[in-house]
Amino acid sequence: LWEGACIVHEIFSSEKIFKLKNRHPNAKVIAHPECETPVLQLADYIASTTGLLKYAINDPAQEFIVATEAGIIHQMQKAAPDKVFIPAPPDNGCACNDCPYMKRNTLEKLYLCMAYEQPEIFVPEDIRIMAKKSIDRMLEISAQHGL
């Protein structure tokens, strides 16, 4: 759909998730839609990070294998301390499911961006059209899940 990728969502190993699921048969696999197709095929639930958080809080399951950026696991543990959240294993070594690019964002940077509408970004029309398809699809998925 779009020539781009998220380094975190590309690293998960469907084989290792399958083995982990066998060790935790009652765990539900929850995954971000940017994960590779083999990982999504193993998922019990697919949603944005916000959707995954809400699902983990509200679902009666007590164990979850989480295939998304590891930072969300802390929020899940805070919101549902009685549940177990297991990070999905990466395919190669320890990438720690951590996105260095997301960590560059801060509340201060977000505030300044919103307050001053800066920096202004110009996107070529052909790229805007392709990107709009992806954004519309993400919004559609969110709406389907009440987000």
PDB file of C-alpha atoms in Angstrom:
ATOM      1  CA  LEU A   1       0.000   0.000   0.000  1.00  0.00           C
ATOM      2  CA  TRP A   2       2.762   2.442   0.930  1.00  0.00           C
ATOM      3  CA  GLU A   3       6.517   2.270   0.417  1.00  0.00           C
ATOM      4  CA  GLY A   4       7.523   2.674   4.020  1.00  0.00           C
ATOM      5  CA  ALA A   5       7.961   0.647   7.148  1.00  0.00           C
ATOM      6  CA  CYS A   6       8.284   0.776  10.886  1.00  0.00           C
ATOM      7  CA  ILE A   7      11.486  -0.800  12.143  1.00  0.00           C
ATOM      8  CA  VAL A   8       9.803  -2.100  15.294  1.00  0.00           C
ATOM      9  CA  HIS A   9       6.882  -3.780  13.566  1.00  0.00           C
ATOM     10  CA  GLU A  10       9.151  -5.449  11.006  1.00  0.00           C
ATOM     11  CA  ILE A  11      11.361  -7.249  13.531  1.00  0.00           C
ATOM     12  CA  PHE A  12       8.876  -9.628  15.136  1.00  0.00           C
ATOM     13  CA  SER A  13       9.338 -13.327  14.475  1.00  0.00           C
ATOM     14  CA  SER A  14       6.151 -15.239  13.702  1.00  0.00           C
ATOM     15  CA  GLU A  15       7.983 -18.491  14.487  1.00  0.00           C
ATOM     16  CA  LYS A  16       9.073 -17.250  17.910  1.00  0.00           C
ATOM     17  CA  ILE A  17       5.591 -15.860  18.624  1.00  0.00           C
ATOM     18  CA  PHE A  18       4.126 -19.261  17.701  1.00  0.00           C
ATOM     19  CA  LYS A  19       6.522 -21.001  20.128  1.00  0.00           C
ATOM     20  CA  LEU A  20       5.766 -18.428  22.827  1.00  0.00           C
ATOM     21  CA  LYS A  21       2.040 -18.966  22.296  1.00  0.00           C
ATOM     22  CA  ASN A  22       2.584 -22.723  22.801  1.00  0.00           C
ATOM     23  CA  ARG A  23       4.277 -21.974  26.143  1.00  0.00           C
ATOM     24  CA  HIS A  24       1.416 -19.614  27.073  1.00  0.00           C
ATOM     25  CA  PRO A  25      -1.662 -21.237  25.507  1.00  0.00           C
ATOM     26  CA  ASN A  26      -4.111 -18.913  27.265  1.00  0.00           C
ATOM     27  CA  ALA A  27      -2.313 -15.766  26.123  1.00  0.00           C
ATOM     28  CA  LYS A  28      -3.904 -13.672  23.420  1.00  0.00           C
ATOM     29  CA  VAL A  29      -1.631 -12.326  20.701  1.00  0.00           C
ATOM     30  CA  ILE A  30      -2.333  -8.651  20.049  1.00  0.00           C
ATOM     31  CA  ALA A  31      -0.575  -6.870  17.196  1.00  0.00           C
ATOM     32  CA  HIS A  32      -0.219  -3.498  15.542  1.00  0.00           C
ATOM     33  CA  PRO A  33      -1.432  -3.470  11.906  1.00  0.00           C
ATOM     34  CA  GLU A  34       2.043  -2.458  10.686  1.00  0.00           C
ATOM     35  CA  CYS A  35       3.388  -5.895  11.660  1.00  0.00           C
ATOM     36  CA  GLU A  36       4.296  -8.305   8.888  1.00  0.00           C
ATOM     37  CA  THR A  37       1.506 -10.541   7.535  1.00  0.00           C
ATOM     38  CA  PRO A  38       2.749 -13.786   9.199  1.00  0.00           C
ATOM     39  CA  VAL A  39       2.589 -12.045  12.598  1.00  0.00           C
ATOM     40  CA  LEU A  40      -0.876 -10.611  11.893  1.00  0.00           C
ATOM     41  CA  GLN A  41      -2.100 -14.089  10.961  1.00  0.00           C
ATOM     42  CA  LEU A  42      -1.209 -15.264  14.482  1.00  0.00           C
ATOM     43  CA  ALA A  43      -2.947 -12.325  16.155  1.00  0.00           C
ATOM     44  CA  ASP A  44      -6.169 -12.638  18.103  1.00  0.00           C
ATOM     45  CA  TYR A  45      -6.641  -8.878  17.834  1.00  0.00           C
ATOM     46  CA  ILE A  46      -5.137  -6.211  15.558  1.00  0.00           C
ATOM     47  CA  ALA A  47      -5.369  -2.497  16.333  1.00  0.00           C
ATOM     48  CA  SER A  48      -3.510   0.756  16.851  1.00  0.00           C
ATOM     49  CA  THR A  49      -1.530   1.087  20.076  1.00  0.00           C
ATOM     50  CA  THR A  50      -4.516   2.844  21.664  1.00  0.00           C
ATOM     51  CA  GLY A  51      -6.795   0.056  20.468  1.00  0.00           C
ATOM     52  CA  LEU A  52      -4.428  -2.589  21.830  1.00  0.00           C
ATOM     53  CA  LEU A  53      -4.335  -0.827  25.196  1.00  0.00           C
ATOM     54  CA  LYS A  54      -8.136  -0.655  25.423  1.00  0.00           C
ATOM     55  CA  TYR A  55      -8.472  -4.274  24.339  1.00  0.00           C
ATOM     56  CA  ALA A  56      -5.946  -5.498  26.909  1.00  0.00           C
ATOM     57  CA  ILE A  57      -7.731  -3.610  29.681  1.00  0.00           C
ATOM     58  CA  ASN A  58     -11.235  -4.779  28.759  1.00  0.00           C
ATOM     59  CA  ASP A  59     -10.647  -8.341  27.545  1.00  0.00           C
ATOM     60  CA  PRO A  60     -11.050 -11.018  30.239  1.00  0.00           C
ATOM     61  CA  ALA A  61      -7.802 -12.765  29.220  1.00  0.00           C
ATOM     62  CA  GLN A  62      -5.041 -12.575  31.815  1.00  0.00           C
ATOM     63  CA  GLU A  63      -2.033 -12.943  29.491  1.00  0.00           C
ATOM     64  CA  PHE A  64      -1.160 -11.097  26.303  1.00  0.00           C
ATOM     65  CA  ILE A  65       1.700 -11.402  23.833  1.00  0.00           C
ATOM     66  CA  VAL A  66       2.173  -7.843  22.601  1.00  0.00           C
ATOM     67  CA  ALA A  67       3.517  -7.213  19.082  1.00  0.00           C
ATOM     68  CA  THR A  68       4.138  -3.478  19.016  1.00  0.00           C
ATOM     69  CA  GLU A  69       6.510  -0.868  20.433  1.00  0.00           C
ATOM     70  CA  ALA A  70       7.491  -1.936  23.945  1.00  0.00           C
ATOM     71  CA  GLY A  71       6.632   1.426  25.521  1.00  0.00           C
ATOM     72  CA  ILE A  72       2.932   0.545  25.473  1.00  0.00           C
ATOM     73  CA  ILE A  73       3.515  -2.413  27.793  1.00  0.00           C
ATOM     74  CA  HIS A  74       4.213  -0.032  30.682  1.00  0.00           C
ATOM     75  CA  GLN A  75       0.843   1.645  30.075  1.00  0.00           C
ATOM     76  CA  MET A  76      -0.859  -1.753  29.928  1.00  0.00           C
ATOM     77  CA  GLN A  77       0.725  -2.792  33.230  1.00  0.00           C
ATOM     78  CA  LYS A  78      -0.361   0.455  34.880  1.00  0.00           C
ATOM     79  CA  ALA A  79      -3.927   0.097  33.606  1.00  0.00           C
ATOM     80  CA  ALA A  80      -4.259  -3.645  34.312  1.00  0.00           C
ATOM     81  CA  PRO A  81      -1.693  -4.610  36.976  1.00  0.00           C
ATOM     82  CA  ASP A  82      -3.294  -8.025  37.502  1.00  0.00           C
ATOM     83  CA  LYS A  83      -2.563  -9.078  33.913  1.00  0.00           C
ATOM     84  CA  VAL A  84       0.651 -10.351  32.297  1.00  0.00           C
ATOM     85  CA  PHE A  85       2.034  -8.638  29.188  1.00  0.00           C
ATOM     86  CA  ILE A  86       4.745 -10.453  27.265  1.00  0.00           C
ATOM     87  CA  PRO A  87       6.688  -8.569  24.573  1.00  0.00           C
ATOM     88  CA  ALA A  88       6.626 -10.353  21.225  1.00  0.00           C
ATOM     89  CA  PRO A  89      10.108 -11.671  20.449  1.00  0.00           C
ATOM     90  CA  PRO A  90      12.168 -10.080  17.688  1.00  0.00           C
ATOM     91  CA  ASP A  91      13.547 -12.173  14.870  1.00  0.00           C
ATOM     92  CA  ASN A  92      17.190 -11.295  15.438  1.00  0.00           C
ATOM     93  CA  GLY A  93      18.880 -10.763  18.770  1.00  0.00           C
ATOM     94  CA  CYS A  94      17.637  -8.055  21.086  1.00  0.00           C
ATOM     95  CA  ALA A  95      16.149  -5.067  19.366  1.00  0.00           C
ATOM     96  CA  CYS A  96      14.063  -4.556  22.516  1.00  0.00           C
ATOM     97  CA  ASN A  97      11.031  -3.597  20.390  1.00  0.00           C
ATOM     98  CA  ASP A  98      12.015   0.008  20.964  1.00  0.00           C
ATOM     99  CA  CYS A  99      11.566   2.759  18.384  1.00  0.00           C
ATOM    100  CA  PRO A 100      14.341   5.354  18.564  1.00  0.00           C
ATOM    101  CA  TYR A 101      12.367   7.711  16.328  1.00  0.00           C
ATOM    102  CA  MET A 102       9.296   7.820  18.568  1.00  0.00           C
ATOM    103  CA  LYS A 103      11.538   8.615  21.525  1.00  0.00           C
ATOM    104  CA  ARG A 104      12.641  11.812  19.774  1.00  0.00           C
ATOM    105  CA  ASN A 105       9.146  13.259  20.239  1.00  0.00           C
ATOM    106  CA  THR A 106       8.481  15.166  23.446  1.00  0.00           C
ATOM    107  CA  LEU A 107       5.499  16.993  24.906  1.00  0.00           C
ATOM    108  CA  GLU A 108       7.390  20.262  24.499  1.00  0.00           C
ATOM    109  CA  LYS A 109       8.047  19.610  20.802  1.00  0.00           C
ATOM    110  CA  LEU A 110       4.409  18.648  20.275  1.00  0.00           C
ATOM    111  CA  TYR A 111       3.223  21.791  22.066  1.00  0.00           C
ATOM    112  CA  LEU A 112       5.485  24.058  20.001  1.00  0.00           C
ATOM    113  CA  CYS A 113       4.421  22.360  16.789  1.00  0.00           C
ATOM    114  CA  MET A 114       0.726  22.770  17.583  1.00  0.00           C
ATOM    115  CA  ALA A 115       1.021  26.291  19.024  1.00  0.00           C
ATOM    116  CA  TYR A 116       3.023  27.770  16.148  1.00  0.00           C
ATOM    117  CA  GLU A 117       2.067  25.357  13.355  1.00  0.00           C
ATOM    118  CA  GLN A 118       5.760  24.858  12.679  1.00  0.00           C
ATOM    119  CA  PRO A 119       7.590  23.393  10.932  1.00  0.00           C
ATOM    120  CA  GLU A 120       5.500  23.664   7.805  1.00  0.00           C
ATOM    121  CA  ILE A 121       5.980  20.641   5.587  1.00  0.00           C
ATOM    122  CA  PHE A 122       5.466  20.594   1.841  1.00  0.00           C
ATOM    123  CA  VAL A 123       4.716  17.259   0.199  1.00  0.00           C
ATOM    124  CA  PRO A 124       4.641  16.671  -3.569  1.00  0.00           C
ATOM    125  CA  GLU A 125       1.091  16.048  -4.818  1.00  0.00           C
ATOM    126  CA  ASP A 126       1.750  12.486  -6.028  1.00  0.00           C
ATOM    127  CA  ILE A 127       3.102  11.500  -2.614  1.00  0.00           C
ATOM    128  CA  ARG A 128       0.219  13.298  -0.845  1.00  0.00           C
ATOM    129  CA  ILE A 129      -2.293  11.248  -2.830  1.00  0.00           C
ATOM    130  CA  MET A 130      -0.567   7.959  -1.963  1.00  0.00           C
ATOM    131  CA  ALA A 131      -0.178   8.932   1.701  1.00  0.00           C
ATOM    132  CA  LYS A 132      -3.823   9.973   1.955  1.00  0.00           C
ATOM    133  CA  LYS A 133      -4.895   6.426   1.098  1.00  0.00           C
ATOM    134  CA  SER A 134      -2.929   5.088   4.067  1.00  0.00           C
ATOM    135  CA  ILE A 135      -4.182   7.765   6.436  1.00  0.00           C
ATOM    136  CA  ASP A 136      -7.790   7.267   5.338  1.00  0.00           C
ATOM    137  CA  ARG A 137      -7.407   3.518   5.893  1.00  0.00           C
ATOM    138  CA  MET A 138      -5.991   4.035   9.403  1.00  0.00           C
ATOM    139  CA  LEU A 139      -8.879   6.362  10.266  1.00  0.00           C
ATOM    140  CA  GLU A 140     -11.364   3.853   8.856  1.00  0.00           C
ATOM    141  CA  ILE A 141      -9.920   1.045  10.989  1.00  0.00           C
ATOM    142  CA  SER A 142      -9.996   3.297  14.065  1.00  0.00           C
ATOM    143  CA  ALA A 143     -13.633   4.224  13.418  1.00  0.00           C
ATOM    144  CA  GLN A 144     -14.574   0.548  13.033  1.00  0.00           C
ATOM    145  CA  HIS A 145     -13.174  -0.049  16.517  1.00  0.00           C
ATOM    146  CA  GLY A 146     -14.783   3.005  18.071  1.00  0.00           C
ATOM    147  CA  LEU A 147     -11.558   4.964  18.398  1.00  0.00           C
TER     148      LEU A 147
END
